[in-house]
Short mmCIF file of the C-alpha atoms (twelve columns), coordinates in Angstrom:
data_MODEL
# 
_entry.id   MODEL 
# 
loop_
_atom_site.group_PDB 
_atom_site.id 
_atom_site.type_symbol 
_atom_site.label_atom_id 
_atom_site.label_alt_id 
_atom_site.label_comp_id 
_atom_site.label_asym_id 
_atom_site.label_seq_id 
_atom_site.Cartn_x 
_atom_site.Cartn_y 
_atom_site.Cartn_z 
_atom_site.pdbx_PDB_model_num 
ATOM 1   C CA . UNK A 1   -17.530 -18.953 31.769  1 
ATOM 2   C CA . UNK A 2   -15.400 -16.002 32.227  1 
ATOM 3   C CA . UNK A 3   -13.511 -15.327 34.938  1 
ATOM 4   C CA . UNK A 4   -13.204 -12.321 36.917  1 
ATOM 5   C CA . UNK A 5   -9.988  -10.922 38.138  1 
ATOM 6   C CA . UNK A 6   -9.519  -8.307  40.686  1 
ATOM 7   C CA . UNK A 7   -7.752  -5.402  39.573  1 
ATOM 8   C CA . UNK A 8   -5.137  -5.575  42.679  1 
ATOM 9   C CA . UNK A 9   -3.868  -9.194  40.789  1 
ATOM 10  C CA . UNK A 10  -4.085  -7.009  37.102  1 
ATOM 11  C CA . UNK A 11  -0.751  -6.525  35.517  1 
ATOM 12  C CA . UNK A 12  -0.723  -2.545  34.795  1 
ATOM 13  C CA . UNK A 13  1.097   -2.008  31.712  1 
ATOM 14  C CA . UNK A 14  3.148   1.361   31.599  1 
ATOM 15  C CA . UNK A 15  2.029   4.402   29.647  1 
ATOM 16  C CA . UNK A 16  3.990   4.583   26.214  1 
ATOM 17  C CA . UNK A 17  6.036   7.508   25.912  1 
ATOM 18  C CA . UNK A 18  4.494   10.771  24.313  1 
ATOM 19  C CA . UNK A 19  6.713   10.104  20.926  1 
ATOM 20  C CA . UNK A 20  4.574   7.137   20.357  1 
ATOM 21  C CA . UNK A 21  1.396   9.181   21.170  1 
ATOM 22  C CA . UNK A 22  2.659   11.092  18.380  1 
ATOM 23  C CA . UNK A 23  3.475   8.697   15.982  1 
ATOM 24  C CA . UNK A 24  -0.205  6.365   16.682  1 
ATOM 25  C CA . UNK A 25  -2.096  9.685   16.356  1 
ATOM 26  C CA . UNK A 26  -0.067  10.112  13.267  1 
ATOM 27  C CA . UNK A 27  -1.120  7.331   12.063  1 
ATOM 28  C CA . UNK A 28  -4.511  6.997   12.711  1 
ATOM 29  C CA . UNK A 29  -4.915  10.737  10.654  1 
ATOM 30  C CA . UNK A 30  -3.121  9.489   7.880   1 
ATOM 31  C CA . UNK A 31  -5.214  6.329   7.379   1 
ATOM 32  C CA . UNK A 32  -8.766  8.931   8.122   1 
ATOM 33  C CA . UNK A 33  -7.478  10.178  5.362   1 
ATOM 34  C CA . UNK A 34  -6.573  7.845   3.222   1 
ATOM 35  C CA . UNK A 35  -10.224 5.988   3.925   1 
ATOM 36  C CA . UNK A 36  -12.144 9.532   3.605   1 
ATOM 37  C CA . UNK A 37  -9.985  9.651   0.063   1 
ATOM 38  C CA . UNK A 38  -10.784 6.063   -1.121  1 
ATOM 39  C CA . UNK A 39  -14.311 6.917   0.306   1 
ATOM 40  C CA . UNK A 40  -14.752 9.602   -2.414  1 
ATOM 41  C CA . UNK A 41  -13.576 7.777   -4.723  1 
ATOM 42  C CA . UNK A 42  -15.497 5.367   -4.599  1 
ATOM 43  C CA . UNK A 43  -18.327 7.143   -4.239  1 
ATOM 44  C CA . UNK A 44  -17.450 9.485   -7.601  1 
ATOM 45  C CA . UNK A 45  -17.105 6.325   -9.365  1 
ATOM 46  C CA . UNK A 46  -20.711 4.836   -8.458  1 
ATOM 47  C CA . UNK A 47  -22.677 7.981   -7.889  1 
ATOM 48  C CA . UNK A 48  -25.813 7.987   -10.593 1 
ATOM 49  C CA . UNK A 49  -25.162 10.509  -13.228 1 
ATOM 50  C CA . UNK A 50  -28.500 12.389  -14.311 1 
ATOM 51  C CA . UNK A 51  -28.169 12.677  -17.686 1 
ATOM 52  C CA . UNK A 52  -27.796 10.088  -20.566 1 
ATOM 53  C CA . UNK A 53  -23.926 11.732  -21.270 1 
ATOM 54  C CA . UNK A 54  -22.832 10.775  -17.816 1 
ATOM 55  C CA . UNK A 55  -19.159 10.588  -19.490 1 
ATOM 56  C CA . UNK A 56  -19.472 14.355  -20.795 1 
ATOM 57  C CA . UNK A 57  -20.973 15.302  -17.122 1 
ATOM 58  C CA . UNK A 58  -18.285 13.591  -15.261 1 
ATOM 59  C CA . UNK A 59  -15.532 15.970  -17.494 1 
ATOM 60  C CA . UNK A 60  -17.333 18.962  -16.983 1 
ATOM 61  C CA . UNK A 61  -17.422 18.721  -13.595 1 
ATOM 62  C CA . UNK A 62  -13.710 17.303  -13.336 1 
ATOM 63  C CA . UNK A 63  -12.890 20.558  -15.746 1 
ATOM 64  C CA . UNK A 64  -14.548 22.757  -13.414 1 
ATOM 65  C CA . UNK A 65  -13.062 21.075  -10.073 1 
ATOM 66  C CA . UNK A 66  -9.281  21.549  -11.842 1 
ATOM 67  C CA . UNK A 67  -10.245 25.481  -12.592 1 
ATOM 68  C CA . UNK A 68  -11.500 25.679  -8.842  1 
ATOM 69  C CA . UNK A 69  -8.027  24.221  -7.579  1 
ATOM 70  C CA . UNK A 70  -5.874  26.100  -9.836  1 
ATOM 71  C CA . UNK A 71  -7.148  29.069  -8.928  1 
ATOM 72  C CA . UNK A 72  -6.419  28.296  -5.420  1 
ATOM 73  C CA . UNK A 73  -3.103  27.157  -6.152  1 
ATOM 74  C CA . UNK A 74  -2.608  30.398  -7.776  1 
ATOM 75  C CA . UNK A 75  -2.992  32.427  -4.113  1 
ATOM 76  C CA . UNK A 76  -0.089  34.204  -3.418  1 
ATOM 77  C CA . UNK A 77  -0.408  33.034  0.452   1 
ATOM 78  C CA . UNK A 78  -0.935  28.958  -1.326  1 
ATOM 79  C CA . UNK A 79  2.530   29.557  -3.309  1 
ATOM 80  C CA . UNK A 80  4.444   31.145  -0.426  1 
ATOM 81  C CA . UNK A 81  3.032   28.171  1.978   1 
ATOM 82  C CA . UNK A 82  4.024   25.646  -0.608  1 
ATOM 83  C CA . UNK A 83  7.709   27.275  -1.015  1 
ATOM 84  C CA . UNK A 84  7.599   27.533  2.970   1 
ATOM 85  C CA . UNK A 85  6.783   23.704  3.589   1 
ATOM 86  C CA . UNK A 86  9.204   21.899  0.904   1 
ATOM 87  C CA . UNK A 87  12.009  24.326  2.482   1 
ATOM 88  C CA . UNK A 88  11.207  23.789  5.952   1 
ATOM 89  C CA . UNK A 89  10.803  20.593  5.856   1 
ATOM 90  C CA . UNK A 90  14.109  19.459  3.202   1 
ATOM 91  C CA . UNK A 91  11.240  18.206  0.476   1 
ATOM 92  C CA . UNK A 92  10.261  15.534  3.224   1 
ATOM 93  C CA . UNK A 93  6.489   17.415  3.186   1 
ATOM 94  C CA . UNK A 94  4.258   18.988  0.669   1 
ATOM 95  C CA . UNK A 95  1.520   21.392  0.054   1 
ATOM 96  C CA . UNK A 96  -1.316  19.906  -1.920  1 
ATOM 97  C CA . UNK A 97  -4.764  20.988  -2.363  1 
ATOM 98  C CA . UNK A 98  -7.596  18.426  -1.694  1 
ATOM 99  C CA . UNK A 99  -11.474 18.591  -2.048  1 
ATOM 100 C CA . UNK A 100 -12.737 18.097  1.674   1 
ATOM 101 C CA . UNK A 101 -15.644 17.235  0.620   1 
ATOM 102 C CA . UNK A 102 -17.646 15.056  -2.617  1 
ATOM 103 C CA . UNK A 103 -20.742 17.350  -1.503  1 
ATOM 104 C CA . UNK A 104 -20.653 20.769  -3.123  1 
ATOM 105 C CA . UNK A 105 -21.755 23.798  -1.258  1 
ATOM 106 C CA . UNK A 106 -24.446 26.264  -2.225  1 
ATOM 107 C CA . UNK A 107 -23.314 30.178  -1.910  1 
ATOM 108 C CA . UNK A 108 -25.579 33.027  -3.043  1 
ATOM 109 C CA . UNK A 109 -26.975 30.273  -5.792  1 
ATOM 110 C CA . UNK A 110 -23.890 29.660  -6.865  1 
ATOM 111 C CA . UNK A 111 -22.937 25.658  -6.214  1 
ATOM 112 C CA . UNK A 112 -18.737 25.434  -5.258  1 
ATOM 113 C CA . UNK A 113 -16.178 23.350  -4.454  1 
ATOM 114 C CA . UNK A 114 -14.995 22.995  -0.592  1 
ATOM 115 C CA . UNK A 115 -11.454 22.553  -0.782  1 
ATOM 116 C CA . UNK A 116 -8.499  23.198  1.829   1 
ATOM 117 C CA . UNK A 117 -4.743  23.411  1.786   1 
ATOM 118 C CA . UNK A 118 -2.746  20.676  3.460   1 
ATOM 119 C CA . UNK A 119 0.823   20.095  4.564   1 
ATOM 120 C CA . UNK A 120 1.260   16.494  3.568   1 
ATOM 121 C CA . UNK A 121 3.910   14.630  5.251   1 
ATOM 122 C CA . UNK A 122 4.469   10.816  5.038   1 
ATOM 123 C CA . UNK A 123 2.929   9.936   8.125   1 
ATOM 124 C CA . UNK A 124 -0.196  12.738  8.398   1 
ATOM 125 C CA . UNK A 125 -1.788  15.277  6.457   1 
ATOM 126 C CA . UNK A 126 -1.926  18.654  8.737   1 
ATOM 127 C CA . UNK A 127 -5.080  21.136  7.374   1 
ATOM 128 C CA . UNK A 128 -3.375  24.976  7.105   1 
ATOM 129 C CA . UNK A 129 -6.990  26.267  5.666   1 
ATOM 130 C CA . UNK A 130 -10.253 25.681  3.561   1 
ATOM 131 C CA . UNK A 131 -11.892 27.597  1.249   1 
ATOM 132 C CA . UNK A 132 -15.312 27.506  -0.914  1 
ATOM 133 C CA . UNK A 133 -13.902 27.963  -4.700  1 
ATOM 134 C CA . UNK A 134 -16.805 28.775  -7.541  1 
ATOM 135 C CA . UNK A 135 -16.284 26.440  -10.221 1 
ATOM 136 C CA . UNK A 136 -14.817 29.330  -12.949 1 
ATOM 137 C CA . UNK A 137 -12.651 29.692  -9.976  1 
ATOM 138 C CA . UNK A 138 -13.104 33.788  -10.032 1 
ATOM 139 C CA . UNK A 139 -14.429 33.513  -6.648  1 
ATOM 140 C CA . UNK A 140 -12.462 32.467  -3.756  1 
ATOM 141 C CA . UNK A 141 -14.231 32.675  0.056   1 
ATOM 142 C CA . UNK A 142 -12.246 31.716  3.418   1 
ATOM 143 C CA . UNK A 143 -13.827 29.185  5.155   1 
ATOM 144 C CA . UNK A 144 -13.745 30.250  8.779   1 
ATOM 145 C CA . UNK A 145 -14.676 26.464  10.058  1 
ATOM 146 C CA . UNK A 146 -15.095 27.696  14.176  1 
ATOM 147 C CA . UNK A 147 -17.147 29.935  13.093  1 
ATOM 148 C CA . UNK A 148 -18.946 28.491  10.347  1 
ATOM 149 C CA . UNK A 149 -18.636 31.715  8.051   1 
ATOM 150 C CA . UNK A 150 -17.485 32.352  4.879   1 
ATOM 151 C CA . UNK A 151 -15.335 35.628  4.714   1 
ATOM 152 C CA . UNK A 152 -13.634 37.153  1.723   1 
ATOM 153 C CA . UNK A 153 -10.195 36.423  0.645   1 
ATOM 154 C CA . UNK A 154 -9.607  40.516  1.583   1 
ATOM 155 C CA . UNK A 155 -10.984 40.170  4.988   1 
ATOM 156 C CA . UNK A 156 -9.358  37.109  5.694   1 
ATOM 157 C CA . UNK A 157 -6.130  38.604  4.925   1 
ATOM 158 C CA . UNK A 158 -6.923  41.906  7.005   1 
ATOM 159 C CA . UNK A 159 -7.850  39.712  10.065  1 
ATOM 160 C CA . UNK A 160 -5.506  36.604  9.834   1 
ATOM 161 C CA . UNK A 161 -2.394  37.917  8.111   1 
ATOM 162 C CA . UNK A 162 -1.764  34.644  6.362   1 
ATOM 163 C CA . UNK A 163 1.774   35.864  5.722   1 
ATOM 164 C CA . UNK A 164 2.684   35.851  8.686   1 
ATOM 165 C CA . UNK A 165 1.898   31.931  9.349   1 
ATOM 166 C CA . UNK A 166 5.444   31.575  7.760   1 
ATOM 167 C CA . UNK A 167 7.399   34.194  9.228   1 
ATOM 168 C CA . UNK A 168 6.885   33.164  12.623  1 
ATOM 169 C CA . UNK A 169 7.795   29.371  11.803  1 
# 
């Protein structure tokens, strides 16, 4: 039977001091992540392939993911944020480029890659952006993810002045 204690008799325990806020939330990001990772991994690796070359399918498709991400990587704004975090941060933290998601995403028929640029640190990985990358990579679209719309890479710069995210830091 359990008992029941009043809460005048409770021992209160103190709240933890807001570094070690910091450092659980911290944590608990970095191991979303590392679960939503190993998630998609695991699901690439058992996912049915439709055709009878599911070997040849599977490259394709990893050839076409690497064209979306280089072309990303090849943003001036990606390279500058890159250069901006390793210096910043005395090589402790990274850019990197992840797929946020194993589901592609259909845009004006044409099926792309979501992907978004991270600052990767050894206790959390801190989203900067995401974009929707055609596979040939030649198209590149902002994803604006409050709104929900995709914007072009010129408008994005116009209205957000990407740039700027690393002269004011």
């Amino acid at each position: 039977m359990a008992a029941i204690v009043p809460l005048s008799h409770a021992t209160i325990m103190q709240p933890r001091a807001s570094s070690s806020k910091t450092t659980i939330i911290a944590g608990i990001l970095a191991g979303l992540l590392a679960a939503g990772l190993g998630a998609f991994y695991l699901h690439q690796q058992s996912a049915p392939h439709a055709d009878n070359a599911p070997a040849a399918n599977s490259q394709a498709a990893q050839e076409q993911n690497a064209r979306a991400v280089d072309a990303l990587m090849a943003l001036p704004e990606i390279k500058a944020w890159s250069a901006h975090i390793e210096k910043a941060s005395g090589g402790r933290a990274h850019g990197a480029v992840m797929e946020t998601s194993p589901e592609t995403r259909l845009v004006d028929g044409v099926v792309c890659y979501q992907l978004s640029f991270f600052e990767s640190t050894p206790d959390a990985a801190h989203r900067w952006e995401s974009f929707v990358v055609t596979p040939d990579g030649k198209r590149i679209l902002v994803d604006d993810i409050v709104n929900g719309d995709l914007i072009s890479l010129e408008q994005w710069r116009k209205d957000s002045a990407p740039m700027q995210r690393i002269a004011t830091q």
